[in-house]
Amino acid sequence: EPEVTQTPSHQVTQMGQEVILRCVPISNHLYFYWYRQILGQKVEFLVSFYNNEISEKSEIFDDQFSVERPDGSNFTLKIRSTKLEDSAMYFCASSENGDEAFFGQGTRLTVV
Amino acid sequence: AQSVTQPDIHITVSEGASLELRCNYSYGATPYLFWYVQPPGQGLQLLLKYFSGDTLVQGIKGFEAEFKRSQSSFNLRKPSVHWSDAAEYFCAVAPGSGGYQKVTFGTGTKLQVIP
């Protein structure tokens, strides 16, 4: 069964460093999303991406964040200068038609 | 703005007992509604969804949910809980038009199953 794949499963980084979280969406999907879940809190929408551009973003998704689809298969989330409060589980999701999304297993980001 | 309320933070049930997890939403029109399950240390898995039509929705793993417009609710049910159902459950809402663009999740209900 096709699935969304995220790498790495766990990333530890020093405050101020840049990180790139990687996702391989399901191959025929056209809509891509990033969500995050701070430990013990609810899942929060970050950004949606369609037709090679951001279609919607939340207040959390400030200038420190960027997304890219560098080739036909990967979808990345970059955090330019990480802060302690960026520590969270980051979920990538993809959707074929924008009606429902399939989530990856997540990348746990720990900023120290 | 849309919102989702899951009033129960933590629920404990005995294996074999029935289960109902509550979800109330706030949205001006008919939204898209979802239930996700997150087993410990794992990602989110879609249990079921409601877009339109029959208000009783069947999902995977024996779960079902009923959309009640008059109560703005979308409660999740299972007639007989298994130990493997122990997980966190999230209700989510998205605009009915414009689809999945901006899903709002509830705060989750953690389900504990005792033998």
Coordinates of C-alpha atoms in Angstrom, one line a residue:
Chain A
E1 CA 0.0 0.0 0.0
P2 CA 1.4 3.4 -0.9
E3 CA 2.5 5.6 2.0
V4 CA 4.0 8.9 2.8
T5 CA 7.7 8.5 3.9
Q6 CA 9.5 10.9 6.1
T7 CA 13.2 11.1 6.9
P8 CA 14.9 11.2 9.3
S9 CA 12.7 9.8 12.0
H10 CA 14.5 11.8 14.6
Q11 CA 16.8 14.9 14.2
V12 CA 18.7 16.6 16.9
T13 CA 20.1 20.1 16.1
Q14 CA 21.7 23.0 17.9
M15 CA 19.7 26.2 18.3
G16 CA 20.4 28.5 15.4
Q17 CA 21.2 25.8 12.9
E18 CA 19.3 25.1 9.8
V19 CA 17.4 21.8 9.4
I20 CA 15.7 20.2 6.4
L21 CA 13.0 17.7 6.9
R22 CA 12.3 15.5 4.0
C23 CA 9.1 13.8 2.8
V24 CA 8.2 11.6 -0.1
P25 CA 4.5 11.9 -0.8
I26 CA 2.4 9.3 -2.4
S27 CA 3.3 9.3 -6.1
N28 CA 0.1 10.4 -7.7
H29 CA -0.8 13.0 -5.1
L30 CA -1.0 16.7 -6.0
Y31 CA -1.5 18.4 -2.6
F32 CA 1.2 18.4 0.1
Y33 CA 1.1 19.6 3.7
W34 CA 3.2 20.1 6.8
Y35 CA 1.8 19.9 10.3
R36 CA 3.5 19.9 13.6
Q37 CA 2.7 18.6 17.1
I38 CA 4.5 20.0 20.1
L39 CA 4.8 17.4 22.8
G40 CA 1.5 17.0 24.6
Q41 CA -0.3 19.4 22.4
K42 CA -2.5 19.2 19.4
V43 CA -1.6 18.8 15.8
E44 CA -1.2 22.2 14.1
F45 CA -1.4 23.1 10.4
L46 CA 1.7 24.8 9.0
V47 CA 1.4 25.0 5.3
S48 CA -0.2 23.5 2.2
F49 CA 1.4 23.3 -1.2
Y50 CA -0.2 22.8 -4.6
N51 CA 1.0 23.4 -8.2
N52 CA 4.5 24.3 -7.1
E53 CA 3.4 27.0 -4.7
I54 CA 2.2 27.6 -1.2
S55 CA -1.6 27.6 -1.3
E56 CA -2.2 28.4 2.4
K57 CA -0.1 28.9 5.5
S58 CA -0.7 29.4 9.2
E59 CA 0.6 32.1 11.5
I60 CA 3.2 29.7 12.7
F61 CA 4.8 29.5 9.3
D62 CA 6.9 32.6 9.4
D63 CA 9.9 33.7 7.5
Q64 CA 12.0 31.1 9.2
F65 CA 10.1 28.3 7.4
S66 CA 10.2 27.4 3.8
V67 CA 9.0 24.5 1.7
E68 CA 10.2 23.2 -1.6
R69 CA 9.5 20.4 -4.1
P70 CA 13.0 20.1 -5.5
D71 CA 12.1 17.3 -7.8
G72 CA 9.2 15.1 -8.8
S73 CA 9.2 13.1 -5.6
N74 CA 10.5 15.0 -2.6
F75 CA 8.7 17.7 -0.5
T76 CA 10.9 19.4 2.1
L77 CA 10.4 21.7 5.0
K78 CA 13.4 24.0 5.9
I79 CA 13.7 25.8 9.2
R80 CA 16.4 28.4 8.7
S81 CA 17.5 29.1 12.2
T82 CA 16.0 26.8 14.7
K83 CA 14.7 27.9 18.1
L84 CA 14.1 25.8 21.2
E85 CA 10.4 26.1 20.6
D86 CA 10.6 24.5 17.2
S87 CA 11.1 21.2 19.0
A88 CA 8.1 19.1 17.9
M89 CA 7.0 16.2 15.8
Y90 CA 6.6 17.3 12.2
F91 CA 4.2 15.5 10.0
C92 CA 4.1 15.5 6.2
A93 CA 0.8 14.7 4.5
S94 CA -0.3 14.3 0.9
S95 CA -3.6 14.2 -0.9
E96 CA -4.7 13.2 -4.3
N97 CA -7.6 15.6 -4.7
G98 CA -7.5 17.8 -1.7
D99 CA -10.3 16.0 0.1
E100 CA -8.4 13.8 2.5
A101 CA -4.7 13.5 3.4
F102 CA -2.5 10.6 4.3
F103 CA 0.1 11.3 6.9
G104 CA 3.7 10.1 7.3
Q105 CA 5.1 8.7 10.5
G106 CA 6.6 12.0 11.4
T107 CA 10.1 13.5 12.1
R108 CA 10.8 14.3 15.7
L109 CA 12.9 17.4 15.8
T110 CA 14.8 18.2 19.0
V111 CA 16.5 21.6 19.3
V112 CA 19.1 21.8 22.0
Chain B
A1 CA -13.1 30.3 12.1
Q2 CA -13.5 26.6 12.5
S3 CA -12.7 24.9 15.8
V4 CA -12.9 21.4 17.3
T5 CA -13.6 20.4 20.9
Q6 CA -12.8 17.0 22.3
P7 CA -14.0 17.3 25.9
D8 CA -12.4 14.1 27.2
I9 CA -8.7 14.3 27.6
H10 CA -8.3 10.8 28.9
I11 CA -10.7 7.8 28.8
T12 CA -10.2 4.3 30.3
V13 CA -12.3 1.4 29.2
S14 CA -12.1 -2.3 29.8
E15 CA -11.3 -4.6 26.9
G16 CA -14.6 -5.7 25.3
A17 CA -16.5 -2.7 26.5
S18 CA -18.1 -0.2 24.2
L19 CA -16.5 3.1 23.4
E20 CA -17.7 6.6 22.5
L21 CA -15.3 9.5 22.0
R22 CA -16.9 12.9 21.8
C23 CA -16.2 15.6 19.2
N24 CA -18.0 18.9 18.8
Y25 CA -17.1 21.3 16.0
S26 CA -17.8 24.9 15.2
Y27 CA -18.1 25.9 11.6
G28 CA -20.6 28.0 9.6
A29 CA -21.4 25.5 6.9
T30 CA -21.2 21.7 6.6
P31 CA -17.6 20.9 7.1
Y32 CA -15.5 17.9 6.2
L33 CA -15.0 15.8 9.4
F34 CA -12.3 13.3 10.2
W35 CA -11.2 11.0 13.0
Y36 CA -7.5 10.0 13.2
V37 CA -5.8 7.6 15.5
Q38 CA -2.2 8.0 16.7
P39 CA -0.8 4.9 18.3
P40 CA 2.1 5.5 20.8
G41 CA 5.2 6.8 19.0
Q42 CA 3.6 6.6 15.6
G43 CA 2.0 8.9 13.0
L44 CA -1.6 9.7 12.3
Q45 CA -3.8 7.2 10.6
L46 CA -7.2 8.1 9.1
L47 CA -10.0 6.1 10.7
L48 CA -12.9 7.6 8.9
K49 CA -14.3 10.7 7.3
Y50 CA -17.5 12.4 6.6
F51 CA -18.0 14.7 3.5
S52 CA -21.8 14.3 2.8
G53 CA -24.6 11.8 2.5
D54 CA -25.3 9.1 5.1
T55 CA -24.6 10.6 8.5
L56 CA -23.4 7.3 9.9
V57 CA -19.9 6.6 8.6
Q58 CA -18.1 3.3 8.8
G59 CA -14.4 3.3 9.2
I60 CA -11.5 0.9 9.6
K61 CA -10.8 -1.3 12.6
G62 CA -14.6 -1.5 13.5
F63 CA -15.0 2.2 14.2
E64 CA -18.0 4.3 13.2
A65 CA -19.0 7.9 13.7
E66 CA -22.3 9.7 13.4
F67 CA -22.6 13.3 12.1
K68 CA -25.3 15.2 13.9
R69 CA -25.8 18.6 12.4
S70 CA -28.2 19.7 15.1
Q71 CA -25.7 19.0 17.8
S72 CA -22.6 20.0 15.8
S73 CA -21.1 16.6 16.8
F74 CA -19.2 13.8 15.2
N75 CA -18.8 11.2 17.9
L76 CA -16.7 8.1 17.3
R77 CA -17.9 4.7 18.5
K78 CA -16.8 1.1 18.7
P79 CA -19.0 -1.6 20.1
S80 CA -16.2 -3.7 21.6
V81 CA -12.7 -2.3 22.3
H82 CA -9.5 -4.3 21.8
W83 CA -6.3 -3.8 23.7
S84 CA -4.7 -2.7 20.5
D85 CA -7.1 0.3 20.3
A86 CA -5.1 2.0 23.0
A87 CA -3.9 5.2 21.4
E88 CA -4.7 8.9 21.0
Y89 CA -7.6 9.9 18.9
F90 CA -8.0 13.2 17.1
C91 CA -11.1 14.7 15.6
A92 CA -10.5 17.1 12.8
V93 CA -12.5 19.5 10.7
A94 CA -11.8 21.1 7.3
P95 CA -13.8 23.6 5.2
G96 CA -16.4 21.8 3.1
S97 CA -15.4 23.7 0.1
G98 CA -11.7 24.1 -0.5
G99 CA -11.2 20.7 0.9
Y100 CA -8.2 19.8 3.0
Q101 CA -6.5 23.1 2.8
K102 CA -6.6 24.0 6.5
V103 CA -7.5 21.2 8.7
T104 CA -8.1 22.0 12.4
F105 CA -7.4 19.2 14.9
G106 CA -8.9 18.8 18.3
T107 CA -6.7 18.4 21.3
G108 CA -7.1 14.6 21.3
T109 CA -8.4 12.0 23.6
K110 CA -6.0 9.4 25.0
L111 CA -7.6 6.0 25.3
Q112 CA -6.4 3.5 27.8
V113 CA -7.7 -0.1 27.6
I114 CA -7.5 -2.3 30.7
P115 CA -7.7 -6.1 30.6

